[in-house]
Short mmCIF file of C-alpha atoms in Angstrom, two decimals:
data_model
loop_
_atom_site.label_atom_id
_atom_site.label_comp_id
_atom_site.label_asym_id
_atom_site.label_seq_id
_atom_site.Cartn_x
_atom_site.Cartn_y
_atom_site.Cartn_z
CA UNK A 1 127.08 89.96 92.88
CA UNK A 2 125.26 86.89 94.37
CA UNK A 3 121.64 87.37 94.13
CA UNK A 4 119.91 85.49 96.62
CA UNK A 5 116.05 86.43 97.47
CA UNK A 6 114.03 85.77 100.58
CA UNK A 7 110.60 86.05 100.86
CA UNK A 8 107.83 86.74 103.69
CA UNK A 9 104.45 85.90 103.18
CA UNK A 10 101.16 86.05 104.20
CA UNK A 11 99.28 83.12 104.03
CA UNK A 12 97.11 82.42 100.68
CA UNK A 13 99.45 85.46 99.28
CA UNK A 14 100.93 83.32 96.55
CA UNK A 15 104.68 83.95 98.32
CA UNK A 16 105.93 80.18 97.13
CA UNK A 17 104.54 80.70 93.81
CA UNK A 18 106.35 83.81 93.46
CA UNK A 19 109.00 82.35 94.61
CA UNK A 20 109.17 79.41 92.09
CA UNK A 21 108.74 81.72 89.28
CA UNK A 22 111.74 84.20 90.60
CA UNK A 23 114.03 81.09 90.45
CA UNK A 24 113.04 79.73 87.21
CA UNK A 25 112.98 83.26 85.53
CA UNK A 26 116.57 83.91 86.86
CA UNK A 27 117.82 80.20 86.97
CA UNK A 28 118.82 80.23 90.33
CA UNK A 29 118.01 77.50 93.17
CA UNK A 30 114.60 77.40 94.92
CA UNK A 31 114.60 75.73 98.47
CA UNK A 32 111.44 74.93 99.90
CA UNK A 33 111.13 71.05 101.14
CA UNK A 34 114.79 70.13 100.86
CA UNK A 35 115.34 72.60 103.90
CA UNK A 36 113.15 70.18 105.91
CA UNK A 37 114.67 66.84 104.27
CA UNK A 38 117.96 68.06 105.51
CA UNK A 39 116.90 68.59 108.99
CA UNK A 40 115.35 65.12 109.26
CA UNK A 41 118.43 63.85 107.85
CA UNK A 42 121.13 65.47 110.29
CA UNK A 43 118.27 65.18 113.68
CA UNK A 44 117.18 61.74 112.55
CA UNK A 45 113.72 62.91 113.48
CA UNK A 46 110.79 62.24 110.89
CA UNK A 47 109.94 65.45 108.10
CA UNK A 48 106.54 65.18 108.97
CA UNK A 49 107.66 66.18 112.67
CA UNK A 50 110.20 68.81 111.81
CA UNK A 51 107.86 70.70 109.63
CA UNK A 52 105.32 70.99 112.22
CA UNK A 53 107.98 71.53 114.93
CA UNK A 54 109.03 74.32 112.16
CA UNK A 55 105.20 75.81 111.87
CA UNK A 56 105.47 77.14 115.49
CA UNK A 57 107.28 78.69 117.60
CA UNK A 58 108.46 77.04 120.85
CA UNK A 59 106.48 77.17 123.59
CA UNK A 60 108.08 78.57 126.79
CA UNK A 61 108.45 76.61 129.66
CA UNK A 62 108.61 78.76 132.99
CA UNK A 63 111.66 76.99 135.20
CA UNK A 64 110.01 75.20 138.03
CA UNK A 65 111.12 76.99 141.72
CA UNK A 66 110.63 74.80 144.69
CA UNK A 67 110.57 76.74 147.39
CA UNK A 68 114.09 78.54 147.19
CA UNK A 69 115.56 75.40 145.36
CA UNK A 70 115.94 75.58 141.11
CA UNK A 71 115.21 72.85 139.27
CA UNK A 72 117.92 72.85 136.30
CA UNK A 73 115.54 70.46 134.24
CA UNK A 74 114.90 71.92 130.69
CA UNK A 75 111.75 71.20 128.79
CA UNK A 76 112.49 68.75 126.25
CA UNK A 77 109.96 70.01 123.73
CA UNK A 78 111.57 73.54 123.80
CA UNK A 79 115.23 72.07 123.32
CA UNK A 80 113.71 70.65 120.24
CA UNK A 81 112.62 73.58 118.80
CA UNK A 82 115.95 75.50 118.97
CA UNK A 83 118.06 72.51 117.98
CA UNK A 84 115.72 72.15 115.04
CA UNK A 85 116.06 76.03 114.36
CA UNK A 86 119.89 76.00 114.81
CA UNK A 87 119.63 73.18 111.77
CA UNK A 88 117.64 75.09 109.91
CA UNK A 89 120.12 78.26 110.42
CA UNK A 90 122.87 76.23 109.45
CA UNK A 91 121.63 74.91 106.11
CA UNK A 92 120.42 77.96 104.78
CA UNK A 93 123.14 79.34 104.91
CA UNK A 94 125.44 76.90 103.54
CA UNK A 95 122.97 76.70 100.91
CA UNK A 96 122.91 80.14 100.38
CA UNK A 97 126.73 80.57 100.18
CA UNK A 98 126.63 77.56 97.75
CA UNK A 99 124.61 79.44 95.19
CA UNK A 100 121.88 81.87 94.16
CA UNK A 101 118.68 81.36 95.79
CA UNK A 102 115.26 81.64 96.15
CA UNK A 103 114.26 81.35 99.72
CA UNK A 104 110.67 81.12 100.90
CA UNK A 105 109.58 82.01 104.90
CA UNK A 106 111.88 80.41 107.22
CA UNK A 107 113.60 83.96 108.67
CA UNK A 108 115.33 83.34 105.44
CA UNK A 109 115.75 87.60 105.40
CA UNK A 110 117.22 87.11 108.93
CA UNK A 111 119.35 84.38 109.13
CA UNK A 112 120.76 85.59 105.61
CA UNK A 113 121.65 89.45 106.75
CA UNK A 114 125.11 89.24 106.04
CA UNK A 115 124.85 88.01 102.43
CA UNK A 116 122.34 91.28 102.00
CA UNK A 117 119.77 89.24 100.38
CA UNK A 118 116.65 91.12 98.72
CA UNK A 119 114.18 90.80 101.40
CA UNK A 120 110.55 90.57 99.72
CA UNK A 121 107.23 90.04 101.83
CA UNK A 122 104.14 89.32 99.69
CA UNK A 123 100.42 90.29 100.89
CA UNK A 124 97.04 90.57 99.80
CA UNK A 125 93.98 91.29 100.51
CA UNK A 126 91.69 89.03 102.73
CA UNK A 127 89.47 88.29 99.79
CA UNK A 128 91.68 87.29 96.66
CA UNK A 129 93.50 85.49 99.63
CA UNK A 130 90.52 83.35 99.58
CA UNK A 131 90.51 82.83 96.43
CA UNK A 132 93.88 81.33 96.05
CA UNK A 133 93.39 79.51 98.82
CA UNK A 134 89.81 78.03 97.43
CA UNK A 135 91.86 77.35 93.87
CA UNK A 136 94.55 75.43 95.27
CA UNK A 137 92.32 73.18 97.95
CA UNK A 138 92.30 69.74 97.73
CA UNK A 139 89.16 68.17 96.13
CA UNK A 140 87.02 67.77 98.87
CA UNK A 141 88.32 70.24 101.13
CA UNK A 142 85.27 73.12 100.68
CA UNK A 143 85.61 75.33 104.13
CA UNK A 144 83.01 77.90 104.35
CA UNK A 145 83.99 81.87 103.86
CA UNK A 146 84.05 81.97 107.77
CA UNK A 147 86.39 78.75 108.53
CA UNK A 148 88.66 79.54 105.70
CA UNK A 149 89.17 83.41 106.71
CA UNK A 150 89.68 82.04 110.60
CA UNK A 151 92.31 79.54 109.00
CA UNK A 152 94.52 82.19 107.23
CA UNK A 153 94.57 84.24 110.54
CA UNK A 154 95.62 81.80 112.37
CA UNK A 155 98.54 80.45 109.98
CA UNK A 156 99.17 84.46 109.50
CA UNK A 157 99.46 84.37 113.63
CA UNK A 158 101.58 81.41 113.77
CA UNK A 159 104.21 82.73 111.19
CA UNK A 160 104.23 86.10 113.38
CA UNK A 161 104.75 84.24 116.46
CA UNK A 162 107.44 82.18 115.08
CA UNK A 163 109.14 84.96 112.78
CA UNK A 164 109.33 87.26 116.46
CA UNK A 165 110.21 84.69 118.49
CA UNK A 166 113.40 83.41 116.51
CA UNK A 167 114.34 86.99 114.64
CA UNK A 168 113.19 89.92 117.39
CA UNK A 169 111.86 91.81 114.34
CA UNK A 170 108.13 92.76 113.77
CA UNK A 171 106.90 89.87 110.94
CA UNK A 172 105.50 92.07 108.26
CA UNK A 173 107.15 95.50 109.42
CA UNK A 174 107.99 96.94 105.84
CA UNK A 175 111.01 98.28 107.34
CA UNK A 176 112.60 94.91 107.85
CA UNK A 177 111.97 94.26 103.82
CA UNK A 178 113.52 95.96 100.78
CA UNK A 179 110.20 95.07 98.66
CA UNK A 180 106.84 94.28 99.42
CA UNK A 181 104.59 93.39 96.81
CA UNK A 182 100.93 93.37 96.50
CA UNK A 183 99.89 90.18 94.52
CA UNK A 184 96.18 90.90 94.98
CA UNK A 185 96.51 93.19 92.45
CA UNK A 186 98.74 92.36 89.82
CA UNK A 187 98.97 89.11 87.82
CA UNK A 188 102.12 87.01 89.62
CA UNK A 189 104.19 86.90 86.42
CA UNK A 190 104.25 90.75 86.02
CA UNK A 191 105.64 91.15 89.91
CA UNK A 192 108.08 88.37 88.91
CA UNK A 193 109.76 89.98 86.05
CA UNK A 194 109.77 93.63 88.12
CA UNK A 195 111.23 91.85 90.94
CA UNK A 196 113.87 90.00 88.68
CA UNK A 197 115.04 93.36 87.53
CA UNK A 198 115.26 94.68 90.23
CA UNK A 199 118.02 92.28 91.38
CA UNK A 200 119.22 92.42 87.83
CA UNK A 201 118.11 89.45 86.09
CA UNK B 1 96.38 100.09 79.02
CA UNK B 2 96.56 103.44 80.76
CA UNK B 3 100.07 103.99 82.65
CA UNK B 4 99.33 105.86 85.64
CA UNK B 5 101.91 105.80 88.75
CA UNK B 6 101.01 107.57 92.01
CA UNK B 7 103.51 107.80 94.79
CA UNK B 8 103.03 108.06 98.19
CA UNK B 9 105.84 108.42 100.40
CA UNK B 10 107.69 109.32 103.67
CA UNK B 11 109.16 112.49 104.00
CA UNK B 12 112.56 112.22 102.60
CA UNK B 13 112.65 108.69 101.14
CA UNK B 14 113.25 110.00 97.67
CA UNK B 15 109.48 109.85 96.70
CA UNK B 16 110.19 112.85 93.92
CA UNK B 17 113.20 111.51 92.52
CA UNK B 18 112.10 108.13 92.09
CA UNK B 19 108.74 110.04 90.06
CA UNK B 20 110.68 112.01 88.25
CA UNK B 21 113.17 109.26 86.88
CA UNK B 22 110.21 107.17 86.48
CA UNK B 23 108.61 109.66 84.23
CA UNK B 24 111.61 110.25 82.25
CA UNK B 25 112.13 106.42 81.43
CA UNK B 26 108.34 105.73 80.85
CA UNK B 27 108.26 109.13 78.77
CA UNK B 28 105.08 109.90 80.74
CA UNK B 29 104.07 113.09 82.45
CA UNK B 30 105.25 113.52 85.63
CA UNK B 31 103.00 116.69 87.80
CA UNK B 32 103.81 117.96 90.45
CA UNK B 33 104.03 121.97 90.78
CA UNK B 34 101.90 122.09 88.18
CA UNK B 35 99.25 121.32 89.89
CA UNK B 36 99.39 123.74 92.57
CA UNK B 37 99.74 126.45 89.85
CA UNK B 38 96.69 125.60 88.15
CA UNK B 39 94.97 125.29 91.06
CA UNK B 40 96.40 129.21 92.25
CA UNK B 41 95.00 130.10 88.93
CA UNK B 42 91.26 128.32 88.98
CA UNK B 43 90.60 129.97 92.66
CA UNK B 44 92.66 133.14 92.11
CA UNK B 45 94.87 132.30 95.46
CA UNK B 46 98.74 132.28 95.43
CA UNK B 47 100.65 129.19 94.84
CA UNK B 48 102.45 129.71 98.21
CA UNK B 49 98.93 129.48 99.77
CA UNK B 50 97.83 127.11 97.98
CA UNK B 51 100.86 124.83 98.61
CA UNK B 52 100.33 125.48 102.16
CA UNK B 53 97.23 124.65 102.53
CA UNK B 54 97.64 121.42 100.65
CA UNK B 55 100.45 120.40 103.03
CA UNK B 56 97.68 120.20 106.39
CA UNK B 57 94.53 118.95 106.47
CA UNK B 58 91.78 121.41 107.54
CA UNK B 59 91.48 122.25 111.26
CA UNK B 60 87.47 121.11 112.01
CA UNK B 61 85.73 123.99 113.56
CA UNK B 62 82.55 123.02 115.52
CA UNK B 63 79.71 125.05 115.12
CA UNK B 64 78.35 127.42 117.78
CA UNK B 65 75.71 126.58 119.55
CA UNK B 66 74.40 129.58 121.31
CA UNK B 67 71.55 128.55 123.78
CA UNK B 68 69.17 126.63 121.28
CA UNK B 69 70.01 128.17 118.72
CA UNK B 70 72.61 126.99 116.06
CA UNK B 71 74.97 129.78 113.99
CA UNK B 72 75.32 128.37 110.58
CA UNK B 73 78.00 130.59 110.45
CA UNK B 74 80.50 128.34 108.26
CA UNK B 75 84.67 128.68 108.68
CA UNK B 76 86.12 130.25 106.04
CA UNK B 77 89.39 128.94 106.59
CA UNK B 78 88.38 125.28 106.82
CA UNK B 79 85.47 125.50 103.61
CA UNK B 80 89.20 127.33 101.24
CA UNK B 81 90.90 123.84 102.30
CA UNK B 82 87.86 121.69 101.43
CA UNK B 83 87.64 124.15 97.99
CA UNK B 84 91.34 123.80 97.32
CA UNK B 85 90.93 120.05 97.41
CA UNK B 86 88.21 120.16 95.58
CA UNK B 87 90.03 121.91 92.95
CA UNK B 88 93.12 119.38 93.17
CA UNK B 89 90.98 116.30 92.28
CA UNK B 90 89.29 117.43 89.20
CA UNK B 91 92.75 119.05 88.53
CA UNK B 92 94.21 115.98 88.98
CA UNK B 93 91.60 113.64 87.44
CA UNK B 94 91.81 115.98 84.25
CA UNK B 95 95.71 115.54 83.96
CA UNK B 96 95.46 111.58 84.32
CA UNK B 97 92.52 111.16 82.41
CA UNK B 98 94.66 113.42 79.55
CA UNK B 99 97.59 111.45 79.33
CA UNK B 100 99.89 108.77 81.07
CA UNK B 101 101.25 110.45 84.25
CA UNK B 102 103.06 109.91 87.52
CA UNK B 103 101.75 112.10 90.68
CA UNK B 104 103.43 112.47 93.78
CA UNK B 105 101.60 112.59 96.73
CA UNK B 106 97.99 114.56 96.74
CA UNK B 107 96.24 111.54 97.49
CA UNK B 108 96.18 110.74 93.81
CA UNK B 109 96.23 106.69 94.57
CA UNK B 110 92.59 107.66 96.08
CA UNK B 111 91.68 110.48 93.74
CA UNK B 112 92.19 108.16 90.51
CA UNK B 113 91.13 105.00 92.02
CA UNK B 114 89.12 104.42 89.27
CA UNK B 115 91.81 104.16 87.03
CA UNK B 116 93.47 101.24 88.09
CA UNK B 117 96.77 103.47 88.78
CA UNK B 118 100.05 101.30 89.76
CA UNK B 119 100.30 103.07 93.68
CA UNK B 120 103.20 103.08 95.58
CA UNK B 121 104.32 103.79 98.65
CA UNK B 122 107.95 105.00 99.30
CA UNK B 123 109.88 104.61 102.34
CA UNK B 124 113.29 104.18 104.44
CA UNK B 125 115.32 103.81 107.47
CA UNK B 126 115.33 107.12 109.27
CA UNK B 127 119.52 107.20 108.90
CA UNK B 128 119.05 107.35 105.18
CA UNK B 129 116.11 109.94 105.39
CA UNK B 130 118.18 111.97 107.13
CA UNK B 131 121.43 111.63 105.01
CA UNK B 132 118.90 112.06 101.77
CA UNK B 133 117.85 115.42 103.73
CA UNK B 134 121.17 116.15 104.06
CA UNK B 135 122.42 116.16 100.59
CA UNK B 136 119.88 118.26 98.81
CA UNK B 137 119.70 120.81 101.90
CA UNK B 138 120.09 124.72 101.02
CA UNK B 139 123.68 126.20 101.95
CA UNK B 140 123.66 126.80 105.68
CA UNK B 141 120.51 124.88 106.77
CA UNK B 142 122.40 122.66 109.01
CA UNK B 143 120.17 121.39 111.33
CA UNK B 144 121.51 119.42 114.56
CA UNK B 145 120.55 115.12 114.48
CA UNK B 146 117.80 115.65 116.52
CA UNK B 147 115.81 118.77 114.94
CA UNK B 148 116.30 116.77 111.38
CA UNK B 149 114.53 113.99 113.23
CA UNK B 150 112.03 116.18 114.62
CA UNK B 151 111.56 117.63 111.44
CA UNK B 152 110.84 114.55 109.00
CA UNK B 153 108.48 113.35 111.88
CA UNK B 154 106.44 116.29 111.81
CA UNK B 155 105.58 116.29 108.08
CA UNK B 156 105.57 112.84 108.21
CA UNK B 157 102.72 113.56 110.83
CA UNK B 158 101.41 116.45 108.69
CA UNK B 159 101.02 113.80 105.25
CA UNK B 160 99.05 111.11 107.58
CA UNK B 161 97.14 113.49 108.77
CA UNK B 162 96.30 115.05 105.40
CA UNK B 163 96.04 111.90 103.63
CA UNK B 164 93.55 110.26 106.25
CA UNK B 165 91.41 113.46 106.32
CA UNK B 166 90.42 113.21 102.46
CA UNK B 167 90.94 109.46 102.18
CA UNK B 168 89.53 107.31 105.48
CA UNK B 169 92.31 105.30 104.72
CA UNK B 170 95.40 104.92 106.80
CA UNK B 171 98.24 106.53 105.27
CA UNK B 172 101.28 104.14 104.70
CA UNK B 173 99.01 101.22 105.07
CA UNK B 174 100.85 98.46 102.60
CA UNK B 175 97.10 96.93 101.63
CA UNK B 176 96.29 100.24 99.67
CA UNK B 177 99.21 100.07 97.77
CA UNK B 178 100.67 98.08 95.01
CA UNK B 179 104.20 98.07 95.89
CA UNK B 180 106.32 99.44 98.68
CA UNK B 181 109.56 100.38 98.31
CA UNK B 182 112.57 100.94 100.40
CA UNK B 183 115.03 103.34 99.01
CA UNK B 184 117.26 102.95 101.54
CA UNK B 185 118.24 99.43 100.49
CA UNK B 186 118.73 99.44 96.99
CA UNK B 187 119.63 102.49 94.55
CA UNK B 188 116.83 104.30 93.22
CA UNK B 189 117.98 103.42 89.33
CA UNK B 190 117.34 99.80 90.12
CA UNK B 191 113.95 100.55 92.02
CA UNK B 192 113.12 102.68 88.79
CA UNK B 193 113.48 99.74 86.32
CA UNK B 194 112.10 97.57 88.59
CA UNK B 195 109.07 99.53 88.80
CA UNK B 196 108.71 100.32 85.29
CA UNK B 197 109.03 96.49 84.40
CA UNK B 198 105.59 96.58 86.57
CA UNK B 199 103.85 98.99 84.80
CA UNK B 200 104.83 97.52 80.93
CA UNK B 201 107.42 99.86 80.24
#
């Protein structure tokens, strides 16, 4: 059976690290960066562009309506976004039907569906979310309790946005998951060896 | 380290199962009836009572205020739940504290927070509540789609309701759980190991 994993994640949950750990436990592929490299590659557009193209969802642009004329003219930002995401559909899955995977945000759960991937989203509370976040900053970067709580809300809100926009599902809605973990809890490599099990590794 | 599982769980997810098989491969205690008996035995009620008063939370009864006066008159109905509850958490903080143990439902996640117990929170589609319902109805309870619907609702309704009474907390809420689990996904053998691969077993 191909064993291919996707996982959801609230910000400062430790969902990549998971992730990471999942595919070297069960020596399997973990795709992260290369999704992006690929995109850049086959849109010639710049990584640094598609990721943040990638953060958010597109905005909508309302068709313009001139009197009872209708101006065909699409908003060239908003083409972007959906070429980019058709990419991005299209490499996961070859990727995915390529080999066993670990596949981190990205509507990785949706865009995989047919391959019945384990669907895993990873949470935590707001506090040792802080504290993740805190032991991974840059040197330098010190944001007060305040700032840093504001930031994960609003990187939670982005991934919401973009997750609805592109899947129609509710981002987060256990339903839409087979698993979801709690890593505020338990120590990372515990949930890793539960979850490897559980897709028989 | 103290293995204690408590399950929490939608009606007809295969909460029970997955705490009995859970027990069985842990070799743990798993207590369920039991509890109700020695509670029917401590108060001097019968279990049937006793069950079902455990399965609603009390109906509040506002005092009555006659002119300026106020009737201390208590209601006897709502101070047996509060007593039977009572009961059920030194019951139940007795049994955990005794041995290694999984409870289902009862609010034990809140009743043995103290103990660091592994809590879980079972769930599914409704299609495969319903087909669960199905298979381990009596002969001749054949309820139509829509009353089974109606049906797994209401206790679903009833457990919130309970659970938020005695707790404050919001029943089904993934941040006071561990781990979620979707039975309808996966078989309940895999979500078994899975879960006892989290607890050390």
């Amino acid at each position: 059976m191909k064993r291919i994993i996707t996982i959801g994640r609230e910000f400062g949950s430790g969902g990549r690290e998971l992730g990471r750990r999942l595919s070297e436990q069960l020596g399997i592929a973990y795709y992260d960066k290369e999704i992006v490299s690929e995109i850049a590659k086959r849109t010639a557009l710049s990584e640094e562009y598609v990721q943040q193209i990638m953060e958010h969802r597109p905005l909508i642009s309302f068709p313009i309506t001139i009197g009872r004329s209708f101006s065909p003219v699409g908003d060239a930002a908003f083409e972007q976004s959906q070429a980019i995401f058709r990419q991005q559909h299209e490499i996961i899955q070859e990727l995915a039907k390529k080999s066993d995977c670990v596949i981190v945000g990205r509507c990785g759960d949706y865009i995989l569906r047919d391959l019945d991937p384990l669907r895993i989203f990873v949470y935590a509370d707001m506090e040792s979310r802080m504290e993740r976040c805190r032991s991974r900053a840059r040197e330098g970067e010190d944001l007060s309790d305040k700032a840093l709580q504001k930031m994960i809300r609003k990187v939670d809100k982005e991934r919401k946005q973009y997750y609805e926009f592109y899947t129609g599902l509710v981002w987060g809605d256990r339903l839409n998951y087979d698993l979801c973990v709690n890593t505020g809890s338990r120590p990372l490599k515990d949930i890793s060896a539960a979850v490897a099990r559980l897709i028989g590794g």
